[in-house]
Coordinates of C-alpha atoms and ligand atoms in Angstrom, one line a residue:
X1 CA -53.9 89.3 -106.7
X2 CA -53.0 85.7 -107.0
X3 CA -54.7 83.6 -104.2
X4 CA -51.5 82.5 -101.7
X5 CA -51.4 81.2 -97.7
X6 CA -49.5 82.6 -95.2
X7 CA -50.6 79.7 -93.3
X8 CA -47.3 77.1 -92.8
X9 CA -46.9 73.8 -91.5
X10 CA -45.3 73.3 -88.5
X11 CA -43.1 71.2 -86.4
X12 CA -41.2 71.6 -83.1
X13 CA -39.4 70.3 -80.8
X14 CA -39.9 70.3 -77.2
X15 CA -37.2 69.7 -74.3
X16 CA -35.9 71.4 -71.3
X17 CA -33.7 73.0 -71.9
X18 CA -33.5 73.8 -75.3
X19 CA -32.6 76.8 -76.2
X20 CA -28.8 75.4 -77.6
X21 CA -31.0 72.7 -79.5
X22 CA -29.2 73.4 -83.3
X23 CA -32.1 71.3 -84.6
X24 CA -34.2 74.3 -86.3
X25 CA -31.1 75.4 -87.9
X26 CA -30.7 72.2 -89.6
X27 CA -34.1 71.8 -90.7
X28 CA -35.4 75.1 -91.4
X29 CA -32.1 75.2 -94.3
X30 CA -33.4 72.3 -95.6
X31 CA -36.8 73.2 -95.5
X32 CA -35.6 76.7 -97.3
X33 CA -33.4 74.5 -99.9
X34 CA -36.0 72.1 -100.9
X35 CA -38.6 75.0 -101.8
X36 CA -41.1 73.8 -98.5
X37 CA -43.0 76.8 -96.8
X38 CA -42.9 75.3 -93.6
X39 CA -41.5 76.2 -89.8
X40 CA -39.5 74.2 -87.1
X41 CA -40.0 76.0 -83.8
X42 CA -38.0 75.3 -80.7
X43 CA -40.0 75.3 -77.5
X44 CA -39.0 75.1 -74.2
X45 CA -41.8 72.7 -72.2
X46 CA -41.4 72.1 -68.6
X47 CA -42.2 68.0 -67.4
X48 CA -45.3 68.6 -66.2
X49 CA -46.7 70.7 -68.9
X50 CA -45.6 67.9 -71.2
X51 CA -49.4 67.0 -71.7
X52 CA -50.9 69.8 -72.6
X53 CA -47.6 71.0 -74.8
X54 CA -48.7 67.9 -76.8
X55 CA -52.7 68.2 -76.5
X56 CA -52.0 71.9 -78.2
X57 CA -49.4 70.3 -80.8
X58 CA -52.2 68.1 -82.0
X59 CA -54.7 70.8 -81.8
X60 CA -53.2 73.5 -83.9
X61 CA -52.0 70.4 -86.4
X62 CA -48.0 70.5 -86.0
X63 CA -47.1 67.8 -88.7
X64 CA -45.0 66.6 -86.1
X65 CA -42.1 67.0 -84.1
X66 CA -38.7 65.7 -82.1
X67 CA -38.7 65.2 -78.1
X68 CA -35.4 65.9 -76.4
X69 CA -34.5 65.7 -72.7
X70 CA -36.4 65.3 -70.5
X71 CA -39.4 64.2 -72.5
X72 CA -38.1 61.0 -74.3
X73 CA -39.8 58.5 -72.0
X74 CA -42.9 60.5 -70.7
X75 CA -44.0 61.7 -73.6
X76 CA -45.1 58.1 -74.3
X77 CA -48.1 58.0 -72.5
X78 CA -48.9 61.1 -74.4
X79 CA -49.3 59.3 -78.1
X80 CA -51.5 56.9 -80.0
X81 CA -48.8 54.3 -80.8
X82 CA -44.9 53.1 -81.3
X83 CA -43.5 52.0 -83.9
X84 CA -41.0 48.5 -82.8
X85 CA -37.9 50.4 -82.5
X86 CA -39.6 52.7 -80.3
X87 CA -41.4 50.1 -78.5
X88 CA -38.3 48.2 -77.9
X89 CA -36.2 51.2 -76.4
X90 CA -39.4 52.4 -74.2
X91 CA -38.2 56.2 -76.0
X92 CA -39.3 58.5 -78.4
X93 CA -37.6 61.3 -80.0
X94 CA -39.5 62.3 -83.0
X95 CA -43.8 62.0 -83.4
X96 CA -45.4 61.2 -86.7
X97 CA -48.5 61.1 -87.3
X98 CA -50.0 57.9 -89.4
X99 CA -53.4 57.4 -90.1
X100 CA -54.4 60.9 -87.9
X101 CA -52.7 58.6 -85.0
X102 CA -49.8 60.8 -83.4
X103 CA -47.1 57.9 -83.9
X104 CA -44.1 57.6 -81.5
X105 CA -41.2 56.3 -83.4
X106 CA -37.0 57.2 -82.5
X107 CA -35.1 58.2 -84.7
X108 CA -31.8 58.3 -83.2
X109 CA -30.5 54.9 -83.5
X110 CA -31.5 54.4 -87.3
X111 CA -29.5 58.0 -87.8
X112 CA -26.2 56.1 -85.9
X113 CA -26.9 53.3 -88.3
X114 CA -26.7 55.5 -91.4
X115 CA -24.0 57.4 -90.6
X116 CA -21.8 53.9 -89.8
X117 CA -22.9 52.8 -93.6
X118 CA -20.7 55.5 -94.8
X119 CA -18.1 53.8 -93.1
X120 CA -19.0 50.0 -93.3
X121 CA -21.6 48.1 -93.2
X122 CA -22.7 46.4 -89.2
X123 CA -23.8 43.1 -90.4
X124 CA -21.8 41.2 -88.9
X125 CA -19.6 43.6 -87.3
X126 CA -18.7 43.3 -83.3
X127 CA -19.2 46.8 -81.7
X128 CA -18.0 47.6 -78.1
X129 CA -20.8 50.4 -76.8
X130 CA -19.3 52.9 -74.2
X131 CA -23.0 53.9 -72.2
X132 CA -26.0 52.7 -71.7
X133 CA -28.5 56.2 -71.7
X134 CA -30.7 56.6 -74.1
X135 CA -28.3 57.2 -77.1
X136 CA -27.0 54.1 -76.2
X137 CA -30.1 52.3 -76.3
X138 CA -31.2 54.0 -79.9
X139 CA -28.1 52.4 -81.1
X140 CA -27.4 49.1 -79.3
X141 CA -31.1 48.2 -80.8
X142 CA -30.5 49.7 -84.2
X143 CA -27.4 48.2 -84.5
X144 CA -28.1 44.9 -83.7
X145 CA -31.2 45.2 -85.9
X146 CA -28.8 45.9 -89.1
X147 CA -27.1 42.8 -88.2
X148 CA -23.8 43.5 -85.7
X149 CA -23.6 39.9 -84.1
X150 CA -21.9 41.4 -81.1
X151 CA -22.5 44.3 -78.5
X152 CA -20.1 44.6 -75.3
X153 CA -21.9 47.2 -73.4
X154 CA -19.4 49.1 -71.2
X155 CA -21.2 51.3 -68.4
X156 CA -20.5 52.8 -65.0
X157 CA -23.4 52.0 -63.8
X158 CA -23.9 48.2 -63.8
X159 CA -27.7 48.1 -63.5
X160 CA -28.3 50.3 -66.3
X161 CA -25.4 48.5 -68.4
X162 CA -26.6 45.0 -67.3
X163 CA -30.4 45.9 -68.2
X164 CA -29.4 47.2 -71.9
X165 CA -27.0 44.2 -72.4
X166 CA -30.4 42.2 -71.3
X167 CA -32.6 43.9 -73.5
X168 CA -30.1 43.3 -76.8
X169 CA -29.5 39.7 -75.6
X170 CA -33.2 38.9 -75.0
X171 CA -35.5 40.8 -77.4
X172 CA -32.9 41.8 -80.0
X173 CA -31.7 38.3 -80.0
X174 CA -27.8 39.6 -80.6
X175 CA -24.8 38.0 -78.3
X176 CA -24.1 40.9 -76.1
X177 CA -23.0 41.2 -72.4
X178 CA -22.4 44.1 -69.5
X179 CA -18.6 45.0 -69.0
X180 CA -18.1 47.4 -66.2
X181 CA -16.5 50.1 -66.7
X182 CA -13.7 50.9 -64.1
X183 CA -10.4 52.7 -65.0
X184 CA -9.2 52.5 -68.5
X185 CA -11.2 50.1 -70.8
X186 CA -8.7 47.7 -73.0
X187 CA -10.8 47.0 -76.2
X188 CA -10.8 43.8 -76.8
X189 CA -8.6 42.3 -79.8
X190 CA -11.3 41.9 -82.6
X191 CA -13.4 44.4 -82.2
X192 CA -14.8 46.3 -85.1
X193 CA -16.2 49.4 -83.8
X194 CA -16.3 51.5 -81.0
X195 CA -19.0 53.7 -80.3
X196 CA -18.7 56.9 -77.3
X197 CA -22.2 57.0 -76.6
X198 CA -21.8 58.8 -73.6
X199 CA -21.9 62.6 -73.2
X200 CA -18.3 62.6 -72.5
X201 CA -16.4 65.2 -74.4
X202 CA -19.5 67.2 -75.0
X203 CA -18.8 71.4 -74.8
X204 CA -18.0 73.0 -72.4
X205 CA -15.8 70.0 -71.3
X206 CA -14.2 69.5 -74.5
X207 CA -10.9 68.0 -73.0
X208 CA -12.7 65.2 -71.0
X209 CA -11.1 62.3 -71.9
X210 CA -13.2 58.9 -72.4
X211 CA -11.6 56.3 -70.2
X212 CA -10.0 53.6 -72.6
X213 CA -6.4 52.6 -73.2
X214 CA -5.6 53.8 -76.4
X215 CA -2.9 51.3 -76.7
X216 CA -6.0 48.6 -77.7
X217 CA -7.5 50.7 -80.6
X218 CA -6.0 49.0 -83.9
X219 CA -6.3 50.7 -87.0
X220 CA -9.1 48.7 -89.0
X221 CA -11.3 49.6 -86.5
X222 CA -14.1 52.2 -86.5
X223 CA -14.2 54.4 -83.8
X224 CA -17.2 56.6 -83.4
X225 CA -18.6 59.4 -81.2
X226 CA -22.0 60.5 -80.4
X227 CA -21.2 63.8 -79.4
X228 CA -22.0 66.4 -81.6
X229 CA -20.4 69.4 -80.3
X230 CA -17.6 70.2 -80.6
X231 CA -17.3 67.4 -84.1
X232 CA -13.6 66.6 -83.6
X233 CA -13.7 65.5 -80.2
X234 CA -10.9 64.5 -78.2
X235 CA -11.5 60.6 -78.8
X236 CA -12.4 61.3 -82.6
X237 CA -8.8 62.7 -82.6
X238 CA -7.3 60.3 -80.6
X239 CA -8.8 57.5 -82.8
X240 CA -7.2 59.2 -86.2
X241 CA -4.3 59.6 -84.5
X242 CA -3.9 55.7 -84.0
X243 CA -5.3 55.0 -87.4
X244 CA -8.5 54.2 -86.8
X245 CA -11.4 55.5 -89.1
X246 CA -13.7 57.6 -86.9
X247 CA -17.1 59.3 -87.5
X248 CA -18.1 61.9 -85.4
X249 CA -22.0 62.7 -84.1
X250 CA -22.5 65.3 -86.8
X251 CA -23.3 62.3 -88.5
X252 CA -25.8 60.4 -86.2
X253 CA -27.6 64.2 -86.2
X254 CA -28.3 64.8 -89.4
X255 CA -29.1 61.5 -90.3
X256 CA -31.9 60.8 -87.6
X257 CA -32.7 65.0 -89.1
X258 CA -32.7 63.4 -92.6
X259 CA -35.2 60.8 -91.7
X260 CA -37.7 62.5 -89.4
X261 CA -38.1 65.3 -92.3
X262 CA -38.7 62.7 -94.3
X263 CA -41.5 61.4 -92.1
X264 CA -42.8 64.7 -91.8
X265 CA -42.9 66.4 -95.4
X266 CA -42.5 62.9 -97.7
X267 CA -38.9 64.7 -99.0
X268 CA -35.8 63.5 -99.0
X269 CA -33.5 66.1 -97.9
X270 CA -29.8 66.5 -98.7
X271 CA -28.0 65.6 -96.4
X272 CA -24.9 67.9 -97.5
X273 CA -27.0 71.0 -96.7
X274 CA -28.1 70.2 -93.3
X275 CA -24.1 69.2 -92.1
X276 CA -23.6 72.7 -93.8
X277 CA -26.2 74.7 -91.2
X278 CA -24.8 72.6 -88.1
X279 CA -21.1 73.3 -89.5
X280 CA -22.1 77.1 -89.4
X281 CA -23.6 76.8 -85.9
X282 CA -21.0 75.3 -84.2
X283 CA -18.3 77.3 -86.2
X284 CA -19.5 80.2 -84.5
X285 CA -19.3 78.9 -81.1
Ligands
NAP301 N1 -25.3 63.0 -82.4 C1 -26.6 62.8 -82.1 O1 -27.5 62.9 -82.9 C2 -27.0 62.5 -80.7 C3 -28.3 62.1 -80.4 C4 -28.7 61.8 -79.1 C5 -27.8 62.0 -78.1 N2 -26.5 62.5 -78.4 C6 -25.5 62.7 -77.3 O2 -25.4 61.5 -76.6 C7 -24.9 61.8 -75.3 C8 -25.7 60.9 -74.3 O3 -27.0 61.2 -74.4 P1 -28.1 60.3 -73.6 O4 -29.4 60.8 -74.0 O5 -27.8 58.9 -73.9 O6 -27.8 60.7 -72.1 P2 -28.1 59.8 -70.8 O7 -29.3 59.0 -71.0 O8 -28.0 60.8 -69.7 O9 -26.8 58.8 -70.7 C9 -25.5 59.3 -70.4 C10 -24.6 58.1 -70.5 O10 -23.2 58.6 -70.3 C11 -22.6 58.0 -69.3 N3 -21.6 58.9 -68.7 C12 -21.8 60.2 -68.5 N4 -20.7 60.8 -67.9 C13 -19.8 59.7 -67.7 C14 -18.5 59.6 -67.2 N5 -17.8 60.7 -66.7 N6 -17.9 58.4 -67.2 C15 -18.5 57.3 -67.7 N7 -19.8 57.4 -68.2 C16 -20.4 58.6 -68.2 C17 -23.7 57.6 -68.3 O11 -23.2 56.5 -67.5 P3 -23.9 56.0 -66.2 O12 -25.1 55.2 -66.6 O13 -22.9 55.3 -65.5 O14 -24.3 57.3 -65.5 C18 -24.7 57.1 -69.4 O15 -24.4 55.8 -69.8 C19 -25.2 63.3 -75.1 O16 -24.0 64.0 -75.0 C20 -25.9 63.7 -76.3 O17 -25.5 65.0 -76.8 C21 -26.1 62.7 -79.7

């Protein structure tokens, strides 16, 4: 009998809760397409377990893995290092694991940024950002990173929207300022694009509408959502219906997928397949 292992390699993620976490569906087709005997598990870890869930990923050798809420913070104190962008938004949702250091580094932003390039290109670009969570940080940072030389940061609550406009102004070096966000937000004339990073519109609530006048969004701009389920949200169809180009968080998740994979396995995965598995998932909901 030819010598084979029934040994795979193994990733995860851990968050709480998790359970509707589509990740593994995503990844495990790719895995499956691009010939790789390997497992993404989905595991619920409460907070304070948090230490030992990653003292027992790094002693039965996970390859790696992705952190969801509530871990994105504490897991920090957990790892051997950050890469900048991780550093810089004080979250990590994906570990790595570089010269047999367990490497925090987020993935989230970079996947926004990807997914925009298929619509235009940031340099330069002013972007009005609706939040100021931790999506919003991923992608204030990346954003400004790849070159957007504006970021109006429009938040309900003014000391977490004042702190991110800070942080983009200060150690990101791009003009950006807080706007706060009460009643319906007129975007201002000039604008490029509009990101939703807020977790407006996400299902169940799939007719909450984000607060904007709709009047202000000019077709030329970009309007894009972070929410991944349901894909067409209301705003995304709102957007298309005044002629602006939209991208919806299906994007942003498969391309922050597309780059922890290859972190993990050193293959590119296609991209196509992954939006396929999601596609199915949230089909069947
Ligand atoms: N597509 C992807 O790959 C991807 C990746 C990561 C996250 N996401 C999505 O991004 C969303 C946000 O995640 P997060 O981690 O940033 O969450 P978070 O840290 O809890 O931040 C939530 C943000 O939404 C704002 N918000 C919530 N309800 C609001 C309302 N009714 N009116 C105005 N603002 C409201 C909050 O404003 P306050 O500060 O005023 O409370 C805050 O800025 C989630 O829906 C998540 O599914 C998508």
């Amino acid at each position: 009998m030819a010598a084979r292992s029934f040994q795979q390699d193994l990733v995860c993620v851990f968050g709480q809760p998790v359970a509707e976490n589509p990740t593994q569906a995503m990844i495990e087709r790719a895995f499956q397409h691009h010939g790789l005997d390997w497992r993404y598990l989905t595991i619920e870890v409460a907070p304070h377990q948090l230490a030992d869930a990653v003292r027992g990923l790094r002693a039965m050798n996970f390859r790696g893995g992705n952190l969801t809420i509530p871990h994105k913070v504490n897991v920090i104190q957990h790892l051997d290092g950050l890469t900048d962008a991780a550093r810089l938004m004080g979250a990590v949702n994906c570990m790595i694991w570089r010269d047999g250091r367990l490497i925090g580094e987020n993935t989230d932003g970079k996947g926004f940024v990807q997914s925009l390039r298929e619509v235009t290109n940031p340099k330069g670009k002013r972007i009005v950002l609706l939040g100021a969570g931790g999506a919003a940080r991923a992608i204030g940072v990346e954003t400004a990173l790849a070159g957007a030389v504006e970021v109006t940061v429009v938040n309900r609550d003014a000391g977490r929207g004042q702190q991110l406009a800070d942080l983009l102004a200060n150690n990101v070096k791009v003009r950006s300022r807080y706007v706060p966000w009460t009643g319906d937000f007129d975007v201002p004339a000039g604008t490029d694009v509009v990101i939703n990073s807020t977790s407006i519109g996400l299902y169940p609530d799939v007719n909450a509408r984000v607060p904007l006048n709709l009047a202000t969004l000019k077709p030329g701009m970009v309007v894009a959502d972070v929410i991944p389920n349901p894909p067409r949200t209301r705003l995304v169809r709102d957007a298309e219906a005044a002629g602006c180009t939209v991208l919806d968080g299906l994007g942003m998740l498969v391309n922050q997928g597309v780059i922890g994979f290859r972190l993990w396995t050193g293959v590119d995965p296609d991209p196509k397949v992954m939006r396929a598995a999601l596609e199915e998932v949230f089909a069947a909901e």
